[in-house]
Coordinates of C-alpha atoms and ligand atoms in Angstrom, one line a residue:
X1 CA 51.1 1.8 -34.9
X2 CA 52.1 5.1 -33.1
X3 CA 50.1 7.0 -35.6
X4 CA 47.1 4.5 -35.3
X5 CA 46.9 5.5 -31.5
X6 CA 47.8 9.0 -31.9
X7 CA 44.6 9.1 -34.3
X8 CA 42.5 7.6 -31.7
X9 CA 43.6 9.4 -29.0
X10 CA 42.7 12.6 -31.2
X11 CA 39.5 11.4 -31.8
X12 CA 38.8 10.3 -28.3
X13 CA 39.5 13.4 -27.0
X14 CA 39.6 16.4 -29.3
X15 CA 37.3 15.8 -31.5
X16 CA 34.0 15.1 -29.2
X17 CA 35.2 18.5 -27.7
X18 CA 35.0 20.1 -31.5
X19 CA 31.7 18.8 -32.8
X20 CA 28.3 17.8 -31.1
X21 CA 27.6 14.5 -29.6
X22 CA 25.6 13.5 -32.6
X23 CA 28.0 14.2 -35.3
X24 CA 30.5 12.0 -33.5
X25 CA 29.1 9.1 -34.7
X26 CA 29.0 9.8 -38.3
X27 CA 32.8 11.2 -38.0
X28 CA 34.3 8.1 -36.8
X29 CA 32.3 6.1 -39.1
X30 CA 33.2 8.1 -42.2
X31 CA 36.9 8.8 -41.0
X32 CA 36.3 12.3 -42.6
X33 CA 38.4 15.2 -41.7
X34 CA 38.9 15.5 -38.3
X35 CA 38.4 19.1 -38.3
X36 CA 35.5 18.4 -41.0
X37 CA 33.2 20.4 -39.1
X38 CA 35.2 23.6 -40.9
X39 CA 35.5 22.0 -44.1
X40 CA 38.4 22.9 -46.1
X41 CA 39.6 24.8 -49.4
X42 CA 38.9 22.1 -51.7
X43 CA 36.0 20.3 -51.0
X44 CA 36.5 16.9 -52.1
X45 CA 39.6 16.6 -50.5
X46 CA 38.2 17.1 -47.2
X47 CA 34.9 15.8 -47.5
X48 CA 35.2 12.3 -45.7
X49 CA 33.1 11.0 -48.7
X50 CA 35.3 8.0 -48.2
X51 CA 37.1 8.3 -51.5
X52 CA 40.5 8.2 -52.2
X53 CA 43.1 10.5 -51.6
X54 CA 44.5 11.6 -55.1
X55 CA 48.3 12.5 -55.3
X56 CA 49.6 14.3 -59.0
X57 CA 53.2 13.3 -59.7
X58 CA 54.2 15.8 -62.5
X59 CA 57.5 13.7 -64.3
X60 CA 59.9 13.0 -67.4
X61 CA 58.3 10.0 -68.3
X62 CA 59.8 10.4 -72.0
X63 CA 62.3 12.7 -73.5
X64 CA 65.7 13.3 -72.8
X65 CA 65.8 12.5 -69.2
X66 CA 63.5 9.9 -69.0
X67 CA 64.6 7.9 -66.6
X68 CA 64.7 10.7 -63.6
X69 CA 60.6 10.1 -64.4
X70 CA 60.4 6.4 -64.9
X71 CA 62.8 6.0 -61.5
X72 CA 61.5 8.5 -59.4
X73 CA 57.7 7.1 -60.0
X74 CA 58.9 3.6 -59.1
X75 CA 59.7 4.9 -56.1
X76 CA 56.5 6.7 -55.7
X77 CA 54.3 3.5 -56.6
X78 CA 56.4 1.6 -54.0
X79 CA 55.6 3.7 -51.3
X80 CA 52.0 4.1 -51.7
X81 CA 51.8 0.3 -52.3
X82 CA 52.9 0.1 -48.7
X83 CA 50.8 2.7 -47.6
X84 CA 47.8 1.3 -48.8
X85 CA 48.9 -2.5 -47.4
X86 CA 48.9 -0.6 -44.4
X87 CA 45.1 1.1 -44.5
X88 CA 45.9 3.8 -46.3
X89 CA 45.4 7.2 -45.2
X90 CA 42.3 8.4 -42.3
X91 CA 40.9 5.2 -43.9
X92 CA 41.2 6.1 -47.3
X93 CA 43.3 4.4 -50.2
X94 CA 46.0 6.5 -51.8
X95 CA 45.1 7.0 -55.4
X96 CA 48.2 8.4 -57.8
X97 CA 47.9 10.1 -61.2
X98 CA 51.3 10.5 -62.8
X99 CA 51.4 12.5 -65.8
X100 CA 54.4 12.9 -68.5
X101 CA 56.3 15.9 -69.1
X102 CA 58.2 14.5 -71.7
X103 CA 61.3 16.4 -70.4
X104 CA 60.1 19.6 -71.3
X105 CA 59.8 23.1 -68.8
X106 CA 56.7 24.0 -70.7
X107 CA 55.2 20.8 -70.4
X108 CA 55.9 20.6 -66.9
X109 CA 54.2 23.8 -66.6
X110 CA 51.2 22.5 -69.0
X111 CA 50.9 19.4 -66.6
X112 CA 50.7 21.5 -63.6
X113 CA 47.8 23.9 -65.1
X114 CA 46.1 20.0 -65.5
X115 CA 46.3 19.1 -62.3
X116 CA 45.6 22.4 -60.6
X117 CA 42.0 21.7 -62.3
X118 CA 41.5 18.6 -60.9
X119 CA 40.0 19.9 -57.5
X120 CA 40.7 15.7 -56.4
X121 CA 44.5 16.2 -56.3
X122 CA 45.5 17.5 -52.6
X123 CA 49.3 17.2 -53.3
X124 CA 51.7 17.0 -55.8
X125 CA 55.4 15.3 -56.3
X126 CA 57.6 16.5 -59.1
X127 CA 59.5 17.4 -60.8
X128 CA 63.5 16.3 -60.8
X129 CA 65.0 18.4 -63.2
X130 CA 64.8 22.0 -61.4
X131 CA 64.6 24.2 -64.5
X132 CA 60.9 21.7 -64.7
X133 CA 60.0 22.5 -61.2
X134 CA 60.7 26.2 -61.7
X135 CA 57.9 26.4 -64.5
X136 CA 55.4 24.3 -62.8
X137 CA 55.7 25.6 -59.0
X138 CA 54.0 29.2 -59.4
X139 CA 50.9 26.9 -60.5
X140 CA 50.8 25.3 -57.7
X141 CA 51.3 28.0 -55.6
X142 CA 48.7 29.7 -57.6
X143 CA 46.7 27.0 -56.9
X144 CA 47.4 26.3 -53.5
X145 CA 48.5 23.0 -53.7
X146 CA 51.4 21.8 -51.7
X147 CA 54.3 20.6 -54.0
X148 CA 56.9 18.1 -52.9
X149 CA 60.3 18.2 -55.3
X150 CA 62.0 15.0 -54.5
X151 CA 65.0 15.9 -55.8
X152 CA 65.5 19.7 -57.9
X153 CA 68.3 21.1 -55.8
X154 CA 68.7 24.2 -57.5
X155 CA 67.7 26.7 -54.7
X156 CA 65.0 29.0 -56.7
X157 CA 62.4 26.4 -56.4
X158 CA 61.1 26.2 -53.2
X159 CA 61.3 30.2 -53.4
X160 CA 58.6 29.8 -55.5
X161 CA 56.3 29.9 -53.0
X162 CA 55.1 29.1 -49.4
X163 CA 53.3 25.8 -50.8
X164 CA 56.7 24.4 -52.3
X165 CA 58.4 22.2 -50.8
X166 CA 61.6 19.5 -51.5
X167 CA 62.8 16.8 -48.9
X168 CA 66.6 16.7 -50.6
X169 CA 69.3 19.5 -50.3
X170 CA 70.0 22.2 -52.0
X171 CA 73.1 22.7 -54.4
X172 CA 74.8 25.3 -52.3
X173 CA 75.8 22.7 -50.5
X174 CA 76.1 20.3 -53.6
X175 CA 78.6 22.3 -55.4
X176 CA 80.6 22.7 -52.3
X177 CA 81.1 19.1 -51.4
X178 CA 82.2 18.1 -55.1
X179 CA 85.0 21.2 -55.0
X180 CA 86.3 20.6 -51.8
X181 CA 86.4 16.4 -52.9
X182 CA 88.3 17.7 -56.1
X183 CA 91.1 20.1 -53.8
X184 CA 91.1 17.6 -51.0
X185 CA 91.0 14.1 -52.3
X186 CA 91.5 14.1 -55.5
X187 CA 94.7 16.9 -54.8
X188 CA 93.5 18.9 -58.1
X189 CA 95.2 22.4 -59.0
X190 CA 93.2 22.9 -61.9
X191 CA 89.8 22.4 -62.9
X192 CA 87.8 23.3 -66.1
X193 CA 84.2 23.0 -66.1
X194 CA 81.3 22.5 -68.8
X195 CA 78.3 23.7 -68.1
X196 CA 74.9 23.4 -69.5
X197 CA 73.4 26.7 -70.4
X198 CA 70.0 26.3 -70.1
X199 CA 69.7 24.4 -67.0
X200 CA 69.0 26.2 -64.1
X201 CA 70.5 23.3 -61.8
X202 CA 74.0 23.5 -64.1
X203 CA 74.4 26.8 -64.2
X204 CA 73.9 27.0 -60.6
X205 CA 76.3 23.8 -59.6
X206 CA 78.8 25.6 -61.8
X207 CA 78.9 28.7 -59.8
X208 CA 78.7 27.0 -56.7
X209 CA 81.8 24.7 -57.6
X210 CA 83.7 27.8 -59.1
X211 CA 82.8 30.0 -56.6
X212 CA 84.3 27.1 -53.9
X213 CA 87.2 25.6 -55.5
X214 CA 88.9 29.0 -55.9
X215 CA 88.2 29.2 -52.6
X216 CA 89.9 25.9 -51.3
X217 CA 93.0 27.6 -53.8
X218 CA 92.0 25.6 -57.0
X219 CA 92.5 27.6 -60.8
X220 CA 89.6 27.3 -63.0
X221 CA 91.3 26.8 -66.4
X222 CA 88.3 26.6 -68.2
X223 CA 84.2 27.3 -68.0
X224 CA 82.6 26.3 -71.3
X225 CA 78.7 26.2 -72.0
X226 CA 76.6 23.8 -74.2
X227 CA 73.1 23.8 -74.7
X228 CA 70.4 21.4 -74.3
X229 CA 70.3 18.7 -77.2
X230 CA 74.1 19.3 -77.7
X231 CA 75.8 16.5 -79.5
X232 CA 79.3 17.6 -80.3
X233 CA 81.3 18.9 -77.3
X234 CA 84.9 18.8 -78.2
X235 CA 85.4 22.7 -78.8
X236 CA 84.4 23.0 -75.2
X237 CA 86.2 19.9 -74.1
X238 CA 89.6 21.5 -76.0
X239 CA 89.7 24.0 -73.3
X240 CA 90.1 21.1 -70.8
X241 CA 93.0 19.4 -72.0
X242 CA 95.6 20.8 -69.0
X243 CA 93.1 19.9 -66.6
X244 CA 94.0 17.6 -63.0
X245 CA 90.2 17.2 -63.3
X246 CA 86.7 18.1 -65.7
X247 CA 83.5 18.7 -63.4
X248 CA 80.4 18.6 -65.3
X249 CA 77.5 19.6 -63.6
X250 CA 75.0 18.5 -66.4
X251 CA 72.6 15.4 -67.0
X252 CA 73.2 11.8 -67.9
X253 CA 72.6 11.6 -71.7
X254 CA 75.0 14.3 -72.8
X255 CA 77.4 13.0 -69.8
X256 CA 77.8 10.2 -71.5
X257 CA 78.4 11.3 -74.6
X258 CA 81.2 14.0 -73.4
X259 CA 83.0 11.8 -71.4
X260 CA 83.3 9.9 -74.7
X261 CA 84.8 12.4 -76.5
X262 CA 86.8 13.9 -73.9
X263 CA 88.6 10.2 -74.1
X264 CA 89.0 10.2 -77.8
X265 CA 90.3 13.5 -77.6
X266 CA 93.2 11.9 -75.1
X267 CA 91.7 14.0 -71.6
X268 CA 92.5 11.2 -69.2
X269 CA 91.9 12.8 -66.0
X270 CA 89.0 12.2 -63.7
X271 CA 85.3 13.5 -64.9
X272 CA 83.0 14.9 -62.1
X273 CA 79.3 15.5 -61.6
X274 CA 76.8 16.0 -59.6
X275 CA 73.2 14.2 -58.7
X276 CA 72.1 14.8 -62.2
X277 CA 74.8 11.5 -63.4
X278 CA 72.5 9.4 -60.9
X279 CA 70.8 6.9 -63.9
X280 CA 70.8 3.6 -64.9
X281 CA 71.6 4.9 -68.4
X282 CA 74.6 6.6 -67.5
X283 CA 77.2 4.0 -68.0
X284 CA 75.9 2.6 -71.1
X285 CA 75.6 6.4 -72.6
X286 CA 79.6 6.6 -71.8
X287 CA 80.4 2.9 -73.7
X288 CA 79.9 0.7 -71.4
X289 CA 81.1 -0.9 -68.3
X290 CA 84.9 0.3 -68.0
X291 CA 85.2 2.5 -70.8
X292 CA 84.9 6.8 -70.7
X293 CA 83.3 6.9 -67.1
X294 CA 85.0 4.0 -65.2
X295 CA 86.8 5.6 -61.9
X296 CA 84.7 8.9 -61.9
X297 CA 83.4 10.9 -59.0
X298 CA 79.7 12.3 -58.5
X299 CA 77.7 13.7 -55.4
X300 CA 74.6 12.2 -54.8
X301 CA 71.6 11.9 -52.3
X302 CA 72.1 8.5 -51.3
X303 CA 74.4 5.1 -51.4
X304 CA 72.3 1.8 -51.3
X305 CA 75.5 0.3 -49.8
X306 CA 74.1 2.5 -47.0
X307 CA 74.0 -0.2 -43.8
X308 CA 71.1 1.5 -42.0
X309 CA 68.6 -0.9 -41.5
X310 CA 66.0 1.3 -42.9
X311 CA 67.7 1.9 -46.0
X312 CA 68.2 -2.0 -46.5
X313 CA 64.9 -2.4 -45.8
X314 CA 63.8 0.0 -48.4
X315 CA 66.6 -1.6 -50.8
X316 CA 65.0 -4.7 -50.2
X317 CA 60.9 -3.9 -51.0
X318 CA 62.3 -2.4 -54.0
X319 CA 64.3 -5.1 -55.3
X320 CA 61.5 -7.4 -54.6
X321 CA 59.0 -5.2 -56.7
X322 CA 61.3 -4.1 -60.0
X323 CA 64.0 -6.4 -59.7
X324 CA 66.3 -3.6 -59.4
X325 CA 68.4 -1.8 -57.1
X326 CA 67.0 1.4 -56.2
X327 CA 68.9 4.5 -57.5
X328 CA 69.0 7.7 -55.6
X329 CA 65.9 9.1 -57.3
X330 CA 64.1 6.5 -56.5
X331 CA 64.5 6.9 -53.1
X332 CA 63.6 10.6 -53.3
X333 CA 60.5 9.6 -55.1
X334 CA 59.9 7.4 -52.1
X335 CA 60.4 9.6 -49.3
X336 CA 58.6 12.1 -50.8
X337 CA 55.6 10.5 -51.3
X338 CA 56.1 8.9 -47.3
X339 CA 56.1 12.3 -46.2
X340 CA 53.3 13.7 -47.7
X341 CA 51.6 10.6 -46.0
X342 CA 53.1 11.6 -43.0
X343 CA 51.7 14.9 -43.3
X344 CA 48.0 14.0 -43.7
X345 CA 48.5 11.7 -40.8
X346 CA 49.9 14.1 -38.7
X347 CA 47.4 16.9 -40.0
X348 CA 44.6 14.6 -39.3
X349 CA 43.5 15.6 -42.7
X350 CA 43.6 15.9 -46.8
X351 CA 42.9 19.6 -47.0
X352 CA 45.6 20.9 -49.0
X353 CA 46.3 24.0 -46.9
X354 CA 46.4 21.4 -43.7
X355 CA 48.6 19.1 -45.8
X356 CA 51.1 22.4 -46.2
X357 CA 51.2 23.2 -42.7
X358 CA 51.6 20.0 -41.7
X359 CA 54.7 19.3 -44.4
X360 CA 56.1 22.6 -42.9
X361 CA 55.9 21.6 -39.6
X362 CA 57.7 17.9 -40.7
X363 CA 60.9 17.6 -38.4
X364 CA 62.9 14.3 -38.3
X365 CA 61.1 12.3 -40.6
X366 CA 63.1 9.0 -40.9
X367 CA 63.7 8.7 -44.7
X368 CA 65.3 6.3 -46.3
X369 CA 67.8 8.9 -47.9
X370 CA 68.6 9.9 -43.9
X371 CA 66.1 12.4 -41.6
X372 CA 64.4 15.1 -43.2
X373 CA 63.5 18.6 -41.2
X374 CA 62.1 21.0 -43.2
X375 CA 63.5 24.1 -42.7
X376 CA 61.8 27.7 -42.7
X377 CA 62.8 27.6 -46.6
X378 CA 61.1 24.2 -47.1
X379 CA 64.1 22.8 -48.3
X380 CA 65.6 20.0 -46.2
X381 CA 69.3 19.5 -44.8
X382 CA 70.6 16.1 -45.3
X383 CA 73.7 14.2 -45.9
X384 CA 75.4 13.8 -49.4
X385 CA 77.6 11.1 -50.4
X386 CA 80.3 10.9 -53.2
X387 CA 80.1 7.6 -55.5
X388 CA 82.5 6.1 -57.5
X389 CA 81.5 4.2 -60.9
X390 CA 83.1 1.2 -61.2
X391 CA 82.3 -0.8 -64.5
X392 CA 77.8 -0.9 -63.7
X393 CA 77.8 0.2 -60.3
X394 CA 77.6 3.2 -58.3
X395 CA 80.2 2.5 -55.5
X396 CA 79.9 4.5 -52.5
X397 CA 83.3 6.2 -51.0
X398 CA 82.0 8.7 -48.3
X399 CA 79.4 11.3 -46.9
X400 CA 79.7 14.1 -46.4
X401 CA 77.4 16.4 -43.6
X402 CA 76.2 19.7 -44.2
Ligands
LIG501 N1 69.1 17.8 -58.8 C1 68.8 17.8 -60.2 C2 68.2 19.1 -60.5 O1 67.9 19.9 -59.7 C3 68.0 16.7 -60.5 C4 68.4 15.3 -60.2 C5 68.3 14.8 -58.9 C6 68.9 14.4 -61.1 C7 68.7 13.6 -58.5 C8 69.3 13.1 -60.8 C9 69.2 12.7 -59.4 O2 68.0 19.4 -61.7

């Protein structure tokens, strides 16, 4: 509603004072670019032709990590379903094109060079995984079109550019919550860690953690390395077996399967992790309800035990429309895609350079993962909480503020 007067107040009084009596008529009618007088960088964007406004969401549909894709599209889908209940955008429906990376950087990066030649797209969400984001952002930036990570935390990616953006936080910050939790609350002296390689957001949590829990006093016993597609990780786990506590910044398939064999291998202590645990496949990959993972610790974005009424009202639409509770990438997906809406609304237009100032410019947006500002690194500083899994679910135990 506020935006719906906001619009007409602009074009009440702004606009006759930018174009000529007689091309008032014709802009309201069309609901073109406000500022469509100028025109824009991309021409169909911001031509008021009355089509609709495409978004790209670049995603691990398949592959290894399929379901960051699969959940963070849901929540995507849900969002614009809303949007376009609503009206959708200056008038215009919200039109999505979601296209699989199949888990892969250089697909991510073959994705992007897709979308960057579709002169339709004026914005694009993606990608999770940050190692994915890092190959596909310098097309985009190349490109000029504004990109919206929903939930890479790994703090190179929005470096990539001045059109890159994220609306979670950063792993800085992520690293730091899970070794302080470890020192504090769970009272550990000695931590090993496994790390995987390749993976710009591991390697990065791994420092972070290392870097922090030394700090707060902790030992590091341990740092072993695996590589993507790893199957067998009891070398590296052998290292662990003095530990008060394993963290294991890495992604939910080979979670899974380590926390596995670090039980056959008789390492009882807790396991810890970061976002990258947050899947519905997670459990399942470690046994089952109550077997390898029950009782452990990761950091996430969000809790849907969170009471805010927004959140519960998000939990709710979501529920309604997969018959699901909504995981933490989902709700990324979600707020991402709201505030790119936001954006155009605020912008008063689909240009894609307007859409990037306008997503710069984003301060308090309320998201359903808590307010997003975007900060003058385009990254955005929110609230994490820690989760405990107990036997299917993802119980919340605290947050913690940057
Ligand atoms: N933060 C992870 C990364 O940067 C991705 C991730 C986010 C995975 C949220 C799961 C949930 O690679």
């Amino acid at each position: 509603m506020r935006t719906r007067l906001s619009r007409l107040a602009f074009l009440r009084g702004v606009l006759p004072a930018l174009v000529a009596g007689s091309l008032l008529v014709g802009g309201l009618g069309c609901k073109s670019d406000s500022t469509g007088a100028a025109g824009g960088a991309n021409p169909a964007a911001g031509g008021g032709d009355g089509g609709t406004i495409k978004i790209g969401h670049y995603a691990s549909m398949t592959g290894d990590t399929a379901t960051f894709g699969i959940e963070t599209d849901e929540g995507v889908k849900l969002a614009i379903k809303e949007i376009n209940a609503a009206g959708g955008l200056l008038g215009r429906q919200v039109e999505l094109e979601t296209q699989d990376d199949q888990s892969k950087p250089e697909e991510a990066k073959t994705v992007a060079t897709k979308f960057a030649a579709d002169d339709k797209i004026v914005a694009v969400i993606g990608e999770v995984a940050s190692t994915r984001s890092i190959a596909a952002a310098p097309v985009f930036e190349r490109a000029g079109i504004p990109m919206v990570s929903p939930s890479s935390t790994n703090e190179k990616v929005t470096q990539e550019g001045e059109h890159i953006f994220r609306v979670c936080f950063i792993d800085p910050f992520q690293g730091k919550v899970m070794a302080k939790f470890a020192a504090e609350e769970l009272k550990a002296k000695k931590v090993a860690i496994l790390r995987e390689q390749s993976s710009d957001y591991s390697v990065g949590l791994a420092d972070v953690f290392k870097a922090e829990f030394e700090k707060a006093g902790g030992t590091i016993i341990a740092d072993a390395s695996y590589k993507t597609g790893d199957t067998d990780f009891r070398s590296q786990l052998a290292q662990a077996k003095d530990a008060d506590a394993v963290y294991i910044p890495g992604y939910y398939t080979q979670v899974g399967t380590i926390a596995r064999q670090a039980r056959q291998l008789g390492i009882k202590v807790p396991l810890m992790g970061g976002d990258g645990w947050d899947s519905e496949k997670l459990v399942e990959g470690a046994g089952g309800p109550g077997k390898a993972l029950e009782d452990c610790y990761f950091s996430n974005h969000y809790s849907k035990d969170d009471k805010s009424e927004r959140t519960q009202t998000f939990v709710k639409a979501y529920n309604a429309e997969y018959n699901k509770s909504p995981s933490g990438l989902a709700a990324l997906g979600y707020d991402a895609m709201k505030i790119i809406a936001e954006a155009i609304k605020s912008g008063n237009s689909a240009d894609r350079e307007k859409i990037k100032d306008a997503l710069a410019a984003t301060k308090n947006f309320p998201g359903v993962t808590g307010d997003i500002t975007i900060d003058e690194n385009r990254n955005a500083s929110k609230s994490a909480v820690v989760l405990q899994i107990k036997g299917k679910e993802f119980v919340y135990t605290k947050t913690v503020a940057p």
